[in-house]
Amino acid sequence: GAVVSQHPSRVICKSGTSVKIECRSLDFQATTMFWYRQFPKQSLMLMATSNEGSKATYEQGVEKDKFLINHASLTLSTLTVTSAHPEDSSFYICSARAGPRGFQETQYFGPGTRLLVL
Amino acid sequence: TQLLEQSPQFLSIQEGENLTVYCNSSSVFSSLQWYRQEPGEGPVLLVTVVTGGEVKKLKRLTFQFGDARKDSSLHITAAQPGDTGLYLCAAPTDSWGKLQFGAGTQVVVTP
């Protein structure tokens, strides 16, 4: 089956620094990648949709200047949390979809990145 | 607003017992998916149901999609400790396939 990786798997940083999280599709080309955030004991909340070569579309309430998304190639999307603060501490998960057929295409999820901001 | 309501939120059972998790909505969906997530990992797709009234079986797991495509259930027969995890239902909310997740049901199966 399709494999999606994330790097790093966990990161601890000081308040005010920026953190970059990578999401890679290892054995397929992903036209669309999605970024989710999951707080403890809660479900996944979609943050943004990223299409290769175009600007990301952010969900309501998600600051696009704080969460920078770059989908520069068909196998890589990055999420940069700028000037991170303790309230940004969360589990960040990406998913990737191969085709353009929207809901008919399966999303494959990465293993997640645990971010802890001190 | 939560489009998908999952119940119960938490379920603790003994090994060998059966359990059912529900996912309900007032909206009609083109398809619905069930995932299992373990701590510190991403969700893993279990099944996708697309036809109203559809029943799919995956070993001891039985998934049903309501006739009106507004609700779904997951039934586990003779649960085992390995079934422990967070079970999430999800459905696409637009033609691009953006997924809305339910709040999840934490299942704990003790030996």
PDB file of C-alpha atoms in Angstrom:
ATOM      1  CA  GLY A   1       0.000   0.000   0.000  1.00  0.00           C
ATOM      2  CA  ALA A   2       0.902   3.655  -0.324  1.00  0.00           C
ATOM      3  CA  VAL A   3       3.313   5.006   2.284  1.00  0.00           C
ATOM      4  CA  VAL A   4       3.484   8.504   3.678  1.00  0.00           C
ATOM      5  CA  SER A   5       6.315   9.548   5.972  1.00  0.00           C
ATOM      6  CA  GLN A   6       6.750  12.530   8.254  1.00  0.00           C
ATOM      7  CA  HIS A   7       9.902  14.045   9.654  1.00  0.00           C
ATOM      8  CA  PRO A   8      10.669  14.614  12.404  1.00  0.00           C
ATOM      9  CA  SER A   9       8.527  12.243  14.425  1.00  0.00           C
ATOM     10  CA  ARG A  10       8.840  14.478  17.454  1.00  0.00           C
ATOM     11  CA  VAL A  11      10.358  17.861  18.130  1.00  0.00           C
ATOM     12  CA  ILE A  12      10.849  20.009  21.204  1.00  0.00           C
ATOM     13  CA  CYS A  13      11.573  23.680  20.720  1.00  0.00           C
ATOM     14  CA  LYS A  14      11.716  26.926  22.652  1.00  0.00           C
ATOM     15  CA  SER A  15       8.916  29.450  22.457  1.00  0.00           C
ATOM     16  CA  GLY A  16       9.454  31.908  19.610  1.00  0.00           C
ATOM     17  CA  THR A  17      11.358  29.591  17.307  1.00  0.00           C
ATOM     18  CA  SER A  18      10.118  28.161  14.013  1.00  0.00           C
ATOM     19  CA  VAL A  19       9.709  24.478  13.298  1.00  0.00           C
ATOM     20  CA  LYS A  20       9.479  22.782   9.909  1.00  0.00           C
ATOM     21  CA  ILE A  21       7.673  19.459   9.458  1.00  0.00           C
ATOM     22  CA  GLU A  22       8.063  17.450   6.265  1.00  0.00           C
ATOM     23  CA  CYS A  23       5.484  15.146   4.705  1.00  0.00           C
ATOM     24  CA  ARG A  24       6.582  12.828   1.925  1.00  0.00           C
ATOM     25  CA  SER A  25       4.723  10.352  -0.245  1.00  0.00           C
ATOM     26  CA  LEU A  26       7.241   7.552  -0.724  1.00  0.00           C
ATOM     27  CA  ASP A  27       5.815   5.446  -3.510  1.00  0.00           C
ATOM     28  CA  PHE A  28       3.298   7.648  -5.293  1.00  0.00           C
ATOM     29  CA  GLN A  29       2.884  11.185  -6.514  1.00  0.00           C
ATOM     30  CA  ALA A  30       0.538  13.213  -4.368  1.00  0.00           C
ATOM     31  CA  THR A  31      -1.390  15.922  -6.158  1.00  0.00           C
ATOM     32  CA  THR A  32      -3.016  16.946  -2.890  1.00  0.00           C
ATOM     33  CA  MET A  33      -1.797  16.845   0.684  1.00  0.00           C
ATOM     34  CA  PHE A  34      -3.758  17.715   3.793  1.00  0.00           C
ATOM     35  CA  TRP A  35      -2.477  18.914   7.161  1.00  0.00           C
ATOM     36  CA  TYR A  36      -4.317  18.075  10.373  1.00  0.00           C
ATOM     37  CA  ARG A  37      -3.808  18.917  14.021  1.00  0.00           C
ATOM     38  CA  GLN A  38      -4.856  16.698  16.881  1.00  0.00           C
ATOM     39  CA  PHE A  39      -4.906  17.781  20.518  1.00  0.00           C
ATOM     40  CA  PRO A  40      -4.843  15.169  23.305  1.00  0.00           C
ATOM     41  CA  LYS A  41      -7.976  13.081  23.512  1.00  0.00           C
ATOM     42  CA  GLN A  42      -9.493  14.908  20.562  1.00  0.00           C
ATOM     43  CA  SER A  43     -10.125  14.107  16.926  1.00  0.00           C
ATOM     44  CA  LEU A  44      -8.255  15.295  13.863  1.00  0.00           C
ATOM     45  CA  MET A  45      -8.996  18.834  12.757  1.00  0.00           C
ATOM     46  CA  LEU A  46      -8.164  19.831   9.192  1.00  0.00           C
ATOM     47  CA  MET A  47      -5.860  22.832   9.030  1.00  0.00           C
ATOM     48  CA  ALA A  48      -5.225  23.245   5.328  1.00  0.00           C
ATOM     49  CA  THR A  49      -5.314  21.655   1.901  1.00  0.00           C
ATOM     50  CA  SER A  50      -2.200  21.812  -0.213  1.00  0.00           C
ATOM     51  CA  ASN A  51      -2.130  21.270  -3.968  1.00  0.00           C
ATOM     52  CA  GLU A  52       1.185  20.900  -5.755  1.00  0.00           C
ATOM     53  CA  GLY A  53       2.342  24.135  -7.284  1.00  0.00           C
ATOM     54  CA  SER A  54      -0.370  26.329  -5.829  1.00  0.00           C
ATOM     55  CA  LYS A  55      -1.105  28.157  -2.606  1.00  0.00           C
ATOM     56  CA  ALA A  56      -2.573  26.208   0.259  1.00  0.00           C
ATOM     57  CA  THR A  57      -6.197  26.663   1.243  1.00  0.00           C
ATOM     58  CA  TYR A  58      -6.622  27.185   4.975  1.00  0.00           C
ATOM     59  CA  GLU A  59      -9.589  26.258   7.111  1.00  0.00           C
ATOM     60  CA  GLN A  60     -11.435  28.932   9.015  1.00  0.00           C
ATOM     61  CA  GLY A  61      -9.586  29.984  12.134  1.00  0.00           C
ATOM     62  CA  VAL A  62      -6.166  28.744  10.986  1.00  0.00           C
ATOM     63  CA  GLU A  63      -3.618  31.550  10.615  1.00  0.00           C
ATOM     64  CA  LYS A  64      -1.911  31.205   7.251  1.00  0.00           C
ATOM     65  CA  ASP A  65       0.957  33.473   8.309  1.00  0.00           C
ATOM     66  CA  LYS A  66       1.659  31.299  11.313  1.00  0.00           C
ATOM     67  CA  PHE A  67       1.345  27.923   9.607  1.00  0.00           C
ATOM     68  CA  LEU A  68       3.249  28.191   6.335  1.00  0.00           C
ATOM     69  CA  ILE A  69       2.631  25.382   3.884  1.00  0.00           C
ATOM     70  CA  ASN A  70       4.744  24.662   0.831  1.00  0.00           C
ATOM     71  CA  HIS A  71       3.892  21.882  -1.633  1.00  0.00           C
ATOM     72  CA  ALA A  72       6.828  22.310  -3.976  1.00  0.00           C
ATOM     73  CA  SER A  73       6.830  18.856  -5.526  1.00  0.00           C
ATOM     74  CA  LEU A  74       4.502  15.920  -6.045  1.00  0.00           C
ATOM     75  CA  THR A  75       6.123  14.015  -3.199  1.00  0.00           C
ATOM     76  CA  LEU A  76       6.830  16.673  -0.590  1.00  0.00           C
ATOM     77  CA  SER A  77       4.826  19.149   1.437  1.00  0.00           C
ATOM     78  CA  THR A  78       6.170  21.109   4.382  1.00  0.00           C
ATOM     79  CA  LEU A  79       4.430  22.782   7.287  1.00  0.00           C
ATOM     80  CA  THR A  80       6.361  25.488   9.110  1.00  0.00           C
ATOM     81  CA  VAL A  81       5.076  26.644  12.464  1.00  0.00           C
ATOM     82  CA  THR A  82       6.461  30.151  12.787  1.00  0.00           C
ATOM     83  CA  SER A  83       7.189  31.754  16.156  1.00  0.00           C
ATOM     84  CA  ALA A  84       5.833  28.717  17.948  1.00  0.00           C
ATOM     85  CA  HIS A  85       4.192  29.122  21.348  1.00  0.00           C
ATOM     86  CA  PRO A  86       3.179  26.537  23.948  1.00  0.00           C
ATOM     87  CA  GLU A  87      -0.422  26.540  22.694  1.00  0.00           C
ATOM     88  CA  ASP A  88       0.888  25.264  19.341  1.00  0.00           C
ATOM     89  CA  SER A  89       2.003  22.068  21.043  1.00  0.00           C
ATOM     90  CA  SER A  90       0.051  19.310  19.349  1.00  0.00           C
ATOM     91  CA  PHE A  91       0.202  16.237  17.136  1.00  0.00           C
ATOM     92  CA  TYR A  92       0.463  17.267  13.484  1.00  0.00           C
ATOM     93  CA  ILE A  93      -0.572  14.712  10.875  1.00  0.00           C
ATOM     94  CA  CYS A  94      -0.419  14.927   7.113  1.00  0.00           C
ATOM     95  CA  SER A  95      -2.224  12.890   4.496  1.00  0.00           C
ATOM     96  CA  ALA A  96      -1.612  12.531   0.795  1.00  0.00           C
ATOM     97  CA  ARG A  97      -3.859  11.719  -2.114  1.00  0.00           C
ATOM     98  CA  ALA A  98      -2.697  10.520  -5.490  1.00  0.00           C
ATOM     99  CA  GLY A  99      -5.365  11.540  -7.925  1.00  0.00           C
ATOM    100  CA  PRO A 100      -7.527  14.511  -8.812  1.00  0.00           C
ATOM    101  CA  ARG A 101     -10.811  12.735  -8.287  1.00  0.00           C
ATOM    102  CA  GLY A 102     -11.513  14.316  -4.924  1.00  0.00           C
ATOM    103  CA  PHE A 103     -13.519  12.186  -2.562  1.00  0.00           C
ATOM    104  CA  GLN A 104     -13.069   9.124  -4.745  1.00  0.00           C
ATOM    105  CA  GLU A 105      -9.381   8.975  -3.991  1.00  0.00           C
ATOM    106  CA  THR A 106      -8.048   7.408  -0.822  1.00  0.00           C
ATOM    107  CA  GLN A 107      -6.049   9.590   1.536  1.00  0.00           C
ATOM    108  CA  TYR A 108      -2.998   7.949   3.060  1.00  0.00           C
ATOM    109  CA  PHE A 109      -1.973   9.278   6.455  1.00  0.00           C
ATOM    110  CA  GLY A 110       1.497   9.870   7.803  1.00  0.00           C
ATOM    111  CA  PRO A 111       2.588   8.701  11.261  1.00  0.00           C
ATOM    112  CA  GLY A 112       2.340  12.193  12.747  1.00  0.00           C
ATOM    113  CA  THR A 113       4.767  14.644  14.331  1.00  0.00           C
ATOM    114  CA  ARG A 114       4.586  15.456  18.022  1.00  0.00           C
ATOM    115  CA  LEU A 115       5.469  19.109  18.651  1.00  0.00           C
ATOM    116  CA  LEU A 116       6.197  20.351  22.152  1.00  0.00           C
ATOM    117  CA  VAL A 117       6.884  24.053  22.580  1.00  0.00           C
ATOM    118  CA  LEU A 118       8.448  25.007  25.906  1.00  0.00           C
TER     119      LEU A 118
ATOM    120  CA  THR B   1     -19.894  22.222  14.241  1.00  0.00           C
ATOM    121  CA  GLN B   2     -19.438  18.469  14.302  1.00  0.00           C
ATOM    122  CA  LEU B   3     -21.102  16.946  11.251  1.00  0.00           C
ATOM    123  CA  LEU B   4     -20.395  13.446  12.475  1.00  0.00           C
ATOM    124  CA  GLU B   5     -21.487  12.402  15.953  1.00  0.00           C
ATOM    125  CA  GLN B   6     -19.806   9.328  17.341  1.00  0.00           C
ATOM    126  CA  SER B   7     -21.026   7.299  20.283  1.00  0.00           C
ATOM    127  CA  PRO B   8     -20.032   6.209  22.763  1.00  0.00           C
ATOM    128  CA  GLN B   9     -16.994   8.370  23.473  1.00  0.00           C
ATOM    129  CA  PHE B  10     -15.346   5.621  25.506  1.00  0.00           C
ATOM    130  CA  LEU B  11     -15.842   1.877  25.696  1.00  0.00           C
ATOM    131  CA  SER B  12     -14.071  -0.529  28.000  1.00  0.00           C
ATOM    132  CA  ILE B  13     -14.792  -4.224  27.608  1.00  0.00           C
ATOM    133  CA  GLN B  14     -13.345  -7.615  28.425  1.00  0.00           C
ATOM    134  CA  GLU B  15     -11.675  -9.784  25.828  1.00  0.00           C
ATOM    135  CA  GLY B  16     -14.249 -11.916  24.018  1.00  0.00           C
ATOM    136  CA  GLU B  17     -17.116  -9.460  24.313  1.00  0.00           C
ATOM    137  CA  ASN B  18     -18.786  -7.728  21.402  1.00  0.00           C
ATOM    138  CA  LEU B  19     -19.032  -3.991  20.859  1.00  0.00           C
ATOM    139  CA  THR B  20     -20.666  -1.530  18.508  1.00  0.00           C
ATOM    140  CA  VAL B  21     -19.623   2.021  17.697  1.00  0.00           C
ATOM    141  CA  TYR B  22     -21.987   4.442  16.010  1.00  0.00           C
ATOM    142  CA  CYS B  23     -21.431   7.367  13.665  1.00  0.00           C
ATOM    143  CA  ASN B  24     -24.455   9.551  12.974  1.00  0.00           C
ATOM    144  CA  SER B  25     -25.187  12.689  11.020  1.00  0.00           C
ATOM    145  CA  SER B  26     -28.065  14.715   9.689  1.00  0.00           C
ATOM    146  CA  SER B  27     -26.187  15.075   6.399  1.00  0.00           C
ATOM    147  CA  VAL B  28     -26.093  12.638   3.500  1.00  0.00           C
ATOM    148  CA  PHE B  29     -22.623  11.501   2.478  1.00  0.00           C
ATOM    149  CA  SER B  30     -21.312  10.059  -0.759  1.00  0.00           C
ATOM    150  CA  SER B  31     -19.073   7.765   1.270  1.00  0.00           C
ATOM    151  CA  LEU B  32     -17.895   7.197   4.809  1.00  0.00           C
ATOM    152  CA  GLN B  33     -14.666   5.841   6.173  1.00  0.00           C
ATOM    153  CA  TRP B  34     -13.617   4.170   9.402  1.00  0.00           C
ATOM    154  CA  TYR B  35     -10.109   4.502  10.806  1.00  0.00           C
ATOM    155  CA  ARG B  36      -8.270   3.119  13.820  1.00  0.00           C
ATOM    156  CA  GLN B  37      -5.592   5.203  15.460  1.00  0.00           C
ATOM    157  CA  GLU B  38      -3.121   4.059  18.087  1.00  0.00           C
ATOM    158  CA  PRO B  39      -1.332   6.458  20.462  1.00  0.00           C
ATOM    159  CA  GLY B  40       1.404   8.463  18.773  1.00  0.00           C
ATOM    160  CA  GLU B  41       0.534   7.220  15.299  1.00  0.00           C
ATOM    161  CA  GLY B  42      -1.500   8.391  12.347  1.00  0.00           C
ATOM    162  CA  PRO B  43      -4.934   6.917  11.602  1.00  0.00           C
ATOM    163  CA  VAL B  44      -5.085   3.747   9.537  1.00  0.00           C
ATOM    164  CA  LEU B  45      -7.946   3.254   7.105  1.00  0.00           C
ATOM    165  CA  LEU B  46     -10.091   0.209   7.906  1.00  0.00           C
ATOM    166  CA  VAL B  47     -12.854   0.509   5.330  1.00  0.00           C
ATOM    167  CA  THR B  48     -14.732   2.816   2.981  1.00  0.00           C
ATOM    168  CA  VAL B  49     -18.479   2.347   2.493  1.00  0.00           C
ATOM    169  CA  VAL B  50     -20.198   4.017  -0.425  1.00  0.00           C
ATOM    170  CA  THR B  51     -23.603   2.387  -1.006  1.00  0.00           C
ATOM    171  CA  GLY B  52     -26.636   2.884   1.225  1.00  0.00           C
ATOM    172  CA  GLY B  53     -27.336  -0.316   3.134  1.00  0.00           C
ATOM    173  CA  GLU B  54     -23.890  -1.675   2.401  1.00  0.00           C
ATOM    174  CA  VAL B  55     -22.334  -4.147   4.816  1.00  0.00           C
ATOM    175  CA  LYS B  56     -18.617  -4.883   4.747  1.00  0.00           C
ATOM    176  CA  LYS B  57     -16.741  -7.403   6.829  1.00  0.00           C
ATOM    177  CA  LEU B  58     -13.088  -7.318   7.754  1.00  0.00           C
ATOM    178  CA  LYS B  59     -12.362 -10.434   9.817  1.00  0.00           C
ATOM    179  CA  ARG B  60     -14.145  -9.775  13.134  1.00  0.00           C
ATOM    180  CA  LEU B  61     -15.152  -6.234  12.166  1.00  0.00           C
ATOM    181  CA  THR B  62     -18.483  -5.549  10.462  1.00  0.00           C
ATOM    182  CA  PHE B  63     -19.217  -2.137   8.993  1.00  0.00           C
ATOM    183  CA  GLN B  64     -22.657  -0.968   7.955  1.00  0.00           C
ATOM    184  CA  PHE B  65     -23.696   2.136   6.027  1.00  0.00           C
ATOM    185  CA  GLY B  66     -27.259   3.309   6.643  1.00  0.00           C
ATOM    186  CA  ASP B  67     -29.808   3.117   3.857  1.00  0.00           C
ATOM    187  CA  ALA B  68     -30.016   6.911   3.736  1.00  0.00           C
ATOM    188  CA  ARG B  69     -26.220   7.271   3.851  1.00  0.00           C
ATOM    189  CA  LYS B  70     -26.426   9.411   6.977  1.00  0.00           C
ATOM    190  CA  ASP B  71     -25.113   6.967   9.537  1.00  0.00           C
ATOM    191  CA  SER B  72     -22.806   4.033   9.982  1.00  0.00           C
ATOM    192  CA  SER B  73     -21.836   1.470  12.574  1.00  0.00           C
ATOM    193  CA  LEU B  74     -18.818  -0.619  13.381  1.00  0.00           C
ATOM    194  CA  HIS B  75     -19.348  -3.915  15.193  1.00  0.00           C
ATOM    195  CA  ILE B  76     -16.505  -5.956  16.606  1.00  0.00           C
ATOM    196  CA  THR B  77     -17.153  -9.587  17.471  1.00  0.00           C
ATOM    197  CA  ALA B  78     -15.138 -11.317  20.178  1.00  0.00           C
ATOM    198  CA  ALA B  79     -12.919  -8.328  20.816  1.00  0.00           C
ATOM    199  CA  GLN B  80      -9.232  -8.864  21.491  1.00  0.00           C
ATOM    200  CA  PRO B  81      -6.687  -6.621  23.255  1.00  0.00           C
ATOM    201  CA  GLY B  82      -5.227  -5.830  19.837  1.00  0.00           C
ATOM    202  CA  ASP B  83      -8.497  -4.085  18.950  1.00  0.00           C
ATOM    203  CA  THR B  84      -7.711  -1.378  21.503  1.00  0.00           C
ATOM    204  CA  GLY B  85      -7.488   2.025  19.867  1.00  0.00           C
ATOM    205  CA  LEU B  86      -9.273   5.204  18.859  1.00  0.00           C
ATOM    206  CA  TYR B  87     -11.891   4.493  16.216  1.00  0.00           C
ATOM    207  CA  LEU B  88     -12.738   7.413  13.979  1.00  0.00           C
ATOM    208  CA  CYS B  89     -15.367   7.811  11.312  1.00  0.00           C
ATOM    209  CA  ALA B  90     -14.818  10.364   8.566  1.00  0.00           C
ATOM    210  CA  ALA B  91     -16.670  11.607   5.520  1.00  0.00           C
ATOM    211  CA  PRO B  92     -15.819  13.897   2.612  1.00  0.00           C
ATOM    212  CA  THR B  93     -17.350  17.350   2.906  1.00  0.00           C
ATOM    213  CA  ASP B  94     -16.698  18.615  -0.594  1.00  0.00           C
ATOM    214  CA  SER B  95     -15.821  17.446  -4.073  1.00  0.00           C
ATOM    215  CA  TRP B  96     -12.117  17.834  -3.301  1.00  0.00           C
ATOM    216  CA  GLY B  97     -12.333  15.134  -0.684  1.00  0.00           C
ATOM    217  CA  LYS B  98     -11.734  17.220   2.428  1.00  0.00           C
ATOM    218  CA  LEU B  99     -12.480  14.910   5.331  1.00  0.00           C
ATOM    219  CA  GLN B 100     -14.523  15.748   8.403  1.00  0.00           C
ATOM    220  CA  PHE B 101     -13.756  13.434  11.302  1.00  0.00           C
ATOM    221  CA  GLY B 102     -16.022  12.394  14.117  1.00  0.00           C
ATOM    222  CA  ALA B 103     -14.825  12.957  17.689  1.00  0.00           C
ATOM    223  CA  GLY B 104     -13.747   9.345  17.959  1.00  0.00           C
ATOM    224  CA  THR B 105     -14.518   6.394  20.222  1.00  0.00           C
ATOM    225  CA  GLN B 106     -11.757   5.175  22.501  1.00  0.00           C
ATOM    226  CA  VAL B 107     -12.002   1.392  22.804  1.00  0.00           C
ATOM    227  CA  VAL B 108     -10.095  -0.484  25.487  1.00  0.00           C
ATOM    228  CA  VAL B 109     -10.140  -4.275  25.489  1.00  0.00           C
ATOM    229  CA  THR B 110      -8.685  -5.861  28.593  1.00  0.00           C
ATOM    230  CA  PRO B 111      -7.445  -9.464  28.750  1.00  0.00           C
TER     231      PRO B 111
END
